Coordinates of C-alpha atoms in Angstrom, one line a residue:
X260 CA 162.0 11.0 60.8
X261 CA 158.5 10.3 59.6
X262 CA 156.7 7.0 59.8
X263 CA 157.1 6.4 56.0
X264 CA 160.9 6.8 56.4
X265 CA 161.0 4.4 59.4
X266 CA 159.0 1.9 57.4
X267 CA 161.3 2.2 54.4
X268 CA 164.4 1.7 56.6
X269 CA 162.9 -1.4 58.2
X270 CA 162.0 -2.9 54.8
X271 CA 165.5 -2.2 53.5
X272 CA 167.1 -3.8 56.6
X273 CA 164.9 -6.9 56.3
X274 CA 165.7 -7.2 52.6
X275 CA 169.4 -6.9 53.2
X276 CA 169.6 -9.4 56.2
X277 CA 170.3 -13.0 55.1
X278 CA 167.8 -15.4 56.7
X279 CA 169.2 -18.2 58.8
X280 CA 168.8 -19.6 62.3
X281 CA 171.2 -17.1 63.8
X282 CA 169.4 -14.1 62.3
X283 CA 165.8 -15.5 62.7
X284 CA 165.0 -13.8 66.0
X285 CA 166.5 -10.5 64.7
X286 CA 164.4 -10.6 61.5
X287 CA 161.3 -11.6 63.6
X288 CA 161.8 -8.4 65.7
X289 CA 162.2 -6.3 62.6
X290 CA 159.1 -7.7 60.9
X291 CA 157.1 -7.2 64.1
X292 CA 158.3 -3.6 64.4
X293 CA 157.4 -3.1 60.7
X294 CA 153.9 -4.4 61.3
X295 CA 153.5 -2.0 64.2
X296 CA 154.7 1.0 62.2
X297 CA 152.4 0.1 59.3
X298 CA 149.4 -0.2 61.7
X299 CA 150.4 3.2 63.2
X300 CA 150.6 4.8 59.7
X301 CA 147.2 3.3 58.7
X302 CA 145.6 4.8 61.8
X303 CA 147.3 8.1 61.2
X304 CA 146.1 8.3 57.6
X305 CA 142.5 7.2 58.4
X306 CA 142.2 9.9 61.2
X307 CA 143.8 12.7 59.2
X308 CA 140.9 13.1 56.8
X309 CA 141.2 15.1 53.7
X310 CA 141.0 13.8 50.1
X311 CA 138.1 11.8 48.7
X312 CA 136.3 9.3 50.9
X313 CA 135.5 5.8 49.8
X314 CA 133.3 4.7 52.7
X315 CA 130.5 2.6 51.2
X316 CA 127.5 1.6 53.3
X317 CA 127.1 -2.2 53.2
X318 CA 123.7 -3.4 51.8
X319 CA 122.3 -6.7 50.9
X320 CA 123.3 -10.2 52.0
X321 CA 127.0 -10.0 51.0
X322 CA 129.6 -7.6 49.5
X323 CA 131.9 -8.4 46.6
X324 CA 134.8 -6.1 45.6
X325 CA 135.9 -6.0 42.0
X326 CA 139.7 -5.4 42.1
X327 CA 141.9 -4.6 39.2
X328 CA 144.2 -2.2 37.6
X329 CA 142.7 0.7 35.6
X330 CA 141.0 0.0 32.3
X331 CA 140.5 -3.8 32.7
X332 CA 136.8 -3.6 32.4
X333 CA 135.5 -3.5 36.0
X334 CA 132.9 -0.8 35.2
X335 CA 131.6 -2.7 32.2
X336 CA 131.4 -5.9 34.3
X337 CA 129.5 -4.2 37.1
X338 CA 127.0 -2.8 34.6
X339 CA 126.6 -6.2 33.0
X340 CA 126.0 -7.9 36.4
X341 CA 123.8 -5.4 38.2
X342 CA 121.5 -2.4 37.9
X343 CA 124.5 0.0 38.4
X344 CA 125.4 2.7 35.9
X345 CA 129.2 3.0 36.4
X346 CA 130.9 5.4 33.9
X347 CA 132.8 3.4 31.3
X348 CA 135.7 4.7 29.3
X349 CA 138.7 3.3 27.4
X350 CA 141.1 5.6 29.3
X351 CA 142.7 5.1 32.7
X352 CA 141.1 6.2 36.0
X353 CA 137.5 6.5 34.7
X354 CA 136.2 5.3 38.1
X355 CA 137.2 8.0 40.6
X356 CA 134.9 6.8 43.4
X357 CA 133.5 3.4 44.5
X358 CA 130.4 2.5 42.5
X359 CA 128.0 0.0 44.0
X360 CA 125.5 -2.1 42.2
X361 CA 123.2 -5.0 43.3
X362 CA 123.5 -8.4 41.8
X363 CA 120.2 -10.4 42.4
X364 CA 120.9 -14.1 42.2
X365 CA 119.0 -17.1 43.7
X366 CA 117.0 -14.8 45.9
X367 CA 120.1 -13.1 47.3
X368 CA 121.0 -9.4 47.0
X369 CA 124.8 -9.3 46.5
X370 CA 126.4 -5.8 46.7
X371 CA 129.0 -5.4 44.0
X372 CA 131.6 -2.7 44.4
X373 CA 133.5 -1.3 41.4
X374 CA 136.7 -0.2 43.2
X375 CA 138.8 2.5 41.7
X376 CA 141.7 1.0 39.7
X377 CA 144.5 -0.1 42.1
X378 CA 148.1 0.9 41.2
X379 CA 151.4 -0.2 42.5
X380 CA 152.1 1.6 45.8
X381 CA 148.5 1.7 46.8
X382 CA 149.2 0.3 50.2
X383 CA 151.6 3.2 50.7
X384 CA 149.0 5.7 49.8
X385 CA 149.6 6.3 46.1
X386 CA 146.5 7.2 44.1
X387 CA 144.3 7.3 47.3
X388 CA 145.3 3.7 47.7
X389 CA 144.7 3.4 51.4
X390 CA 141.2 4.6 51.0
X391 CA 140.5 2.2 48.2
X392 CA 142.1 -0.7 50.1
X393 CA 140.0 0.1 53.2
X394 CA 136.9 -0.7 51.1
X395 CA 138.3 -4.0 50.0
X396 CA 139.0 -4.9 53.6
X397 CA 135.2 -4.9 54.4
X398 CA 134.3 -7.2 51.5
X399 CA 133.1 -10.8 51.9
X400 CA 134.8 -11.8 48.6
X401 CA 137.4 -10.3 46.3
X402 CA 137.0 -10.8 42.6
X403 CA 140.2 -10.1 40.6
X404 CA 139.4 -8.7 37.1
X405 CA 142.5 -9.3 34.9
X406 CA 143.0 -8.4 31.3
X407 CA 143.7 -11.5 29.2
X408 CA 146.8 -9.8 27.9
X409 CA 148.1 -8.7 31.3
X410 CA 147.9 -11.7 33.6
X411 CA 151.0 -10.6 35.4
X412 CA 148.9 -7.8 37.1
X413 CA 147.6 -10.5 39.5
X414 CA 150.9 -10.7 41.4
X415 CA 151.1 -6.9 41.8
X416 CA 147.5 -6.7 43.0
X417 CA 147.9 -9.6 45.4
X418 CA 151.0 -7.9 46.9
X419 CA 149.2 -4.6 47.4
X420 CA 146.4 -6.3 49.2
X421 CA 148.9 -8.3 51.3
X422 CA 150.8 -5.2 52.3
X423 CA 147.5 -3.7 53.6
X424 CA 146.8 -6.7 55.8
X425 CA 144.4 -8.5 53.5
X426 CA 145.0 -12.2 53.6
X427 CA 143.4 -14.0 50.6
X428 CA 142.2 -17.6 50.7
X429 CA 143.8 -18.2 54.1
X430 CA 142.5 -19.3 57.5
X431 CA 143.6 -17.1 60.5
X432 CA 146.7 -18.6 62.2
X433 CA 146.0 -20.8 65.2
X434 CA 147.8 -18.5 67.6
X435 CA 146.3 -17.3 70.9
X436 CA 147.8 -14.9 73.4
X437 CA 146.6 -14.6 77.0
X438 CA 148.0 -11.9 79.2
X439 CA 149.1 -12.7 82.8
X440 CA 150.5 -10.7 85.7
X441 CA 154.0 -12.3 86.0
X442 CA 156.5 -15.0 84.9
X443 CA 157.3 -13.5 81.4
X444 CA 156.3 -15.1 78.2
X445 CA 155.6 -18.8 78.0
X446 CA 155.3 -20.5 74.6
X447 CA 153.1 -23.7 74.3
X448 CA 152.9 -25.4 70.9
X449 CA 151.0 -28.5 69.8
X450 CA 153.5 -29.1 67.0
X451 CA 157.3 -29.2 66.9
X452 CA 157.9 -25.6 65.8
X453 CA 160.6 -24.8 63.3
X454 CA 160.8 -21.3 64.8
X455 CA 162.9 -20.9 67.9
X456 CA 161.2 -20.0 71.1
X457 CA 163.4 -16.9 71.3
X458 CA 161.9 -15.7 68.0
X459 CA 158.3 -16.2 69.2
X460 CA 159.1 -14.4 72.4
X461 CA 160.8 -11.5 70.6
X462 CA 157.9 -11.0 68.3
X463 CA 155.5 -10.9 71.3
X464 CA 157.7 -8.4 73.1
X465 CA 157.7 -6.1 70.0
X466 CA 153.9 -6.3 70.1
X467 CA 154.1 -5.0 73.7
X468 CA 153.6 -8.2 75.7
X469 CA 155.7 -8.6 78.8
X470 CA 153.8 -11.5 80.6
X471 CA 151.7 -13.8 78.5
X472 CA 150.9 -17.4 77.6
X473 CA 151.2 -18.0 73.9
X474 CA 149.6 -21.1 72.4
X475 CA 150.5 -22.1 68.8
X476 CA 148.5 -24.8 67.1
X477 CA 150.2 -25.1 63.7
X478 CA 153.5 -25.0 62.0
X479 CA 154.2 -21.4 60.9
X480 CA 156.8 -19.0 59.8
X481 CA 157.5 -15.5 61.1
X482 CA 155.0 -13.8 58.9
X483 CA 152.2 -16.1 60.0
X484 CA 153.2 -15.7 63.6
X485 CA 153.0 -11.9 63.3
X486 CA 149.6 -12.2 61.6
X487 CA 148.5 -14.2 64.6
X488 CA 149.3 -11.5 67.1
X489 CA 148.1 -8.5 65.0
X490 CA 144.5 -7.5 65.2
X491 CA 144.2 -5.7 61.8
X492 CA 144.3 -8.6 59.4
X493 CA 141.3 -9.5 57.3
X494 CA 140.9 -13.0 55.9
X495 CA 138.9 -12.9 52.6
X496 CA 138.2 -15.5 49.9
X497 CA 139.0 -14.6 46.3
X498 CA 138.4 -15.7 42.7
X499 CA 140.0 -14.7 39.4
X500 CA 138.2 -13.6 36.3
X501 CA 140.0 -13.2 32.9
X502 CA 138.3 -10.4 31.0
X503 CA 138.3 -9.7 27.2
X504 CA 138.3 -13.5 26.5
X505 CA 136.5 -12.8 23.3
X506 CA 139.7 -11.4 21.9
X507 CA 141.7 -14.6 22.5
X508 CA 142.9 -16.2 19.3
X509 CA 142.9 -20.1 19.6
X510 CA 146.6 -20.3 19.2
X511 CA 147.1 -17.7 22.1
X512 CA 145.0 -19.7 24.6
X513 CA 147.9 -22.0 25.7
X514 CA 150.0 -18.8 26.4
X515 CA 147.2 -17.4 28.6
X516 CA 146.9 -20.7 30.5
X517 CA 150.7 -20.9 31.1
X518 CA 150.7 -17.3 32.3
X519 CA 148.0 -18.2 34.8
X520 CA 149.9 -21.2 36.1
X521 CA 153.0 -19.1 36.6
X522 CA 151.0 -17.1 39.1
X523 CA 149.6 -20.2 40.8
X524 CA 146.2 -19.8 39.2
X525 CA 144.6 -23.0 37.9
X526 CA 143.3 -22.2 34.4
X527 CA 140.3 -24.5 35.1
X528 CA 139.4 -22.4 38.2
X529 CA 139.8 -19.0 36.5
X530 CA 136.6 -17.7 35.0
X531 CA 137.0 -16.5 31.4
X532 CA 134.5 -13.7 30.6
X533 CA 133.8 -10.9 28.2
X534 CA 132.1 -8.1 30.1
X535 CA 131.6 -6.2 26.8
X536 CA 130.0 -9.2 25.1
X537 CA 128.3 -10.5 28.4
X538 CA 129.8 -13.9 27.9
X539 CA 130.8 -16.2 30.8
X540 CA 128.7 -14.2 33.3
X541 CA 126.4 -17.1 34.3
X542 CA 129.5 -19.1 35.4
X543 CA 130.8 -16.1 37.3
X544 CA 127.5 -15.6 39.1
X545 CA 127.4 -19.2 40.1
X546 CA 131.0 -19.1 41.4
X547 CA 130.4 -16.0 43.4
X548 CA 127.4 -17.7 45.0
X549 CA 129.5 -20.8 45.9
X550 CA 132.4 -18.7 47.3
X551 CA 130.1 -16.6 49.5
X552 CA 128.6 -19.8 51.0
X553 CA 125.1 -18.3 51.1
X554 CA 122.1 -20.5 51.8
X555 CA 118.4 -19.8 51.3
X556 CA 115.9 -20.5 54.1
X557 CA 112.2 -20.5 53.3
X558 CA 110.2 -19.3 56.2
X559 CA 106.9 -21.0 57.0
X560 CA 104.8 -18.1 58.1
X561 CA 101.6 -18.7 60.2
X562 CA 98.5 -18.4 58.1
X563 CA 100.5 -17.5 55.0
X564 CA 102.4 -20.7 54.1
X565 CA 105.9 -21.0 52.9
X566 CA 107.5 -17.9 51.4
X567 CA 109.7 -19.0 48.5
X568 CA 109.8 -15.5 46.9
X569 CA 112.0 -13.8 49.5
X570 CA 114.1 -16.4 51.3
X571 CA 116.0 -15.6 54.5
X572 CA 119.7 -15.5 53.5
X573 CA 122.2 -17.1 55.8
X574 CA 125.7 -18.6 55.5
X575 CA 126.8 -22.3 55.4
X576 CA 127.1 -23.5 59.0
X577 CA 124.5 -21.1 60.4
X578 CA 122.0 -22.4 62.9
X579 CA 118.4 -21.7 63.9
X580 CA 119.8 -19.3 66.4
X581 CA 121.5 -17.3 63.6
X582 CA 118.1 -17.3 61.8
X583 CA 116.4 -15.9 64.9
X584 CA 119.0 -13.2 65.3
X585 CA 118.7 -12.1 61.6
X586 CA 114.9 -12.0 61.9
X587 CA 115.2 -9.7 64.9
X588 CA 112.3 -8.7 67.0
X589 CA 111.4 -11.2 69.7
X590 CA 112.2 -14.4 67.8
X591 CA 115.2 -15.3 70.0
X592 CA 113.7 -14.1 73.4
X593 CA 110.4 -15.9 72.9
X594 CA 111.7 -19.0 71.1
X595 CA 110.1 -22.3 72.1
X596 CA 111.3 -24.6 69.3
X597 CA 111.4 -24.8 65.5
X598 CA 110.3 -27.2 62.9
X599 CA 112.5 -27.9 59.9
X600 CA 111.9 -29.7 56.6
X601 CA 114.7 -30.1 54.0
X602 CA 118.1 -31.7 53.7
X603 CA 119.2 -30.8 57.2
X604 CA 116.2 -32.6 58.8
X605 CA 115.9 -36.3 59.5
X606 CA 112.2 -36.0 58.5
X607 CA 109.7 -33.4 57.5
X608 CA 108.7 -31.0 60.3
X609 CA 111.5 -32.2 62.6
X610 CA 111.4 -30.4 65.9
X611 CA 114.7 -28.8 66.6
X612 CA 116.4 -26.4 69.0
X613 CA 118.5 -23.3 68.6
X614 CA 121.7 -25.2 67.8
X615 CA 120.3 -27.1 64.7
X616 CA 122.5 -26.4 61.7
X617 CA 120.5 -25.4 58.6
X618 CA 121.1 -26.2 54.9
X619 CA 120.3 -24.5 51.6
X620 CA 116.5 -24.4 50.8
X621 CA 115.4 -25.7 54.2
X622 CA 111.9 -24.7 55.3
X623 CA 111.8 -23.3 58.8
X624 CA 109.0 -22.6 61.1
X625 CA 109.6 -20.9 64.4
X626 CA 107.2 -21.3 67.3
X627 CA 107.3 -18.7 70.0
X628 CA 106.0 -18.4 73.6
X629 CA 103.1 -16.1 74.1

């Protein structure tokens, strides 16, 4: 029996088993085994080679994947946002390879990837789906591109990404596992878990743990527990664009908004655009910027003054140490102290150390030992 058959059988058994306290541990074991088999299949497919490759070298300060079914306008959107020249057609599967383009915004270079149209079954390998999804896994942000007339595509896309271990708009589960040499599996939780300790233990055993201390810091279900012990999950933020908005008749707008709510998308947070007419793109660029959490640091260079043309791009929460690492060279090894002006500083030219957290549009000067 091949891995695909084993996965199918496990999925069927899980679907046919009623969930209750008496079956919880059994379902936990099945789901843990299913996660293992999918991981094994993923490794097998990635190592087998053959077929078109979709590896894209990452460039710029962040990477954004445009995800959608065929013919929703991703290529047109990419061309409108960047300097790319992605083939555009009104028929399905125009994009047969990943097309990159560079969005220049607020001093940042944001790599945009026009990913080949996803289809149902992509996570199982249909339509080179695994190769396509592997590109999405490396992105810093997923942008769903939906047709205004096919909002229901969102759920199908979301499920395909979920099946491939991509967790959208979630924080990693607060689960840690520490191996030990004896005494079996011990479960420690900072909350009163709804899951039975037997279920937690069985999931860990399916993952190959015999002796371990498991610490759980949140209330979670079986799926989140499994995510916490797997090492192939990617946690990526996302946003939703509704394309072809120029075709919406006024009396159809309430229907579109209701369709969005049915899929747990706030119509006020969805970005209505027309890639063809280049409408709504400023709002999209601004939202991409906010979701990526990029900040601009203006370097005060000795003898040359403050460089505001090419800022150093960092992420919210980054420190002077992160700036030194990105600058490279001997900035970190020869660091004496830094001076910062801007919203993160108490006053202009505040002297700070490596652990000082920077803010957008700070001016930073690093002084090094000779």
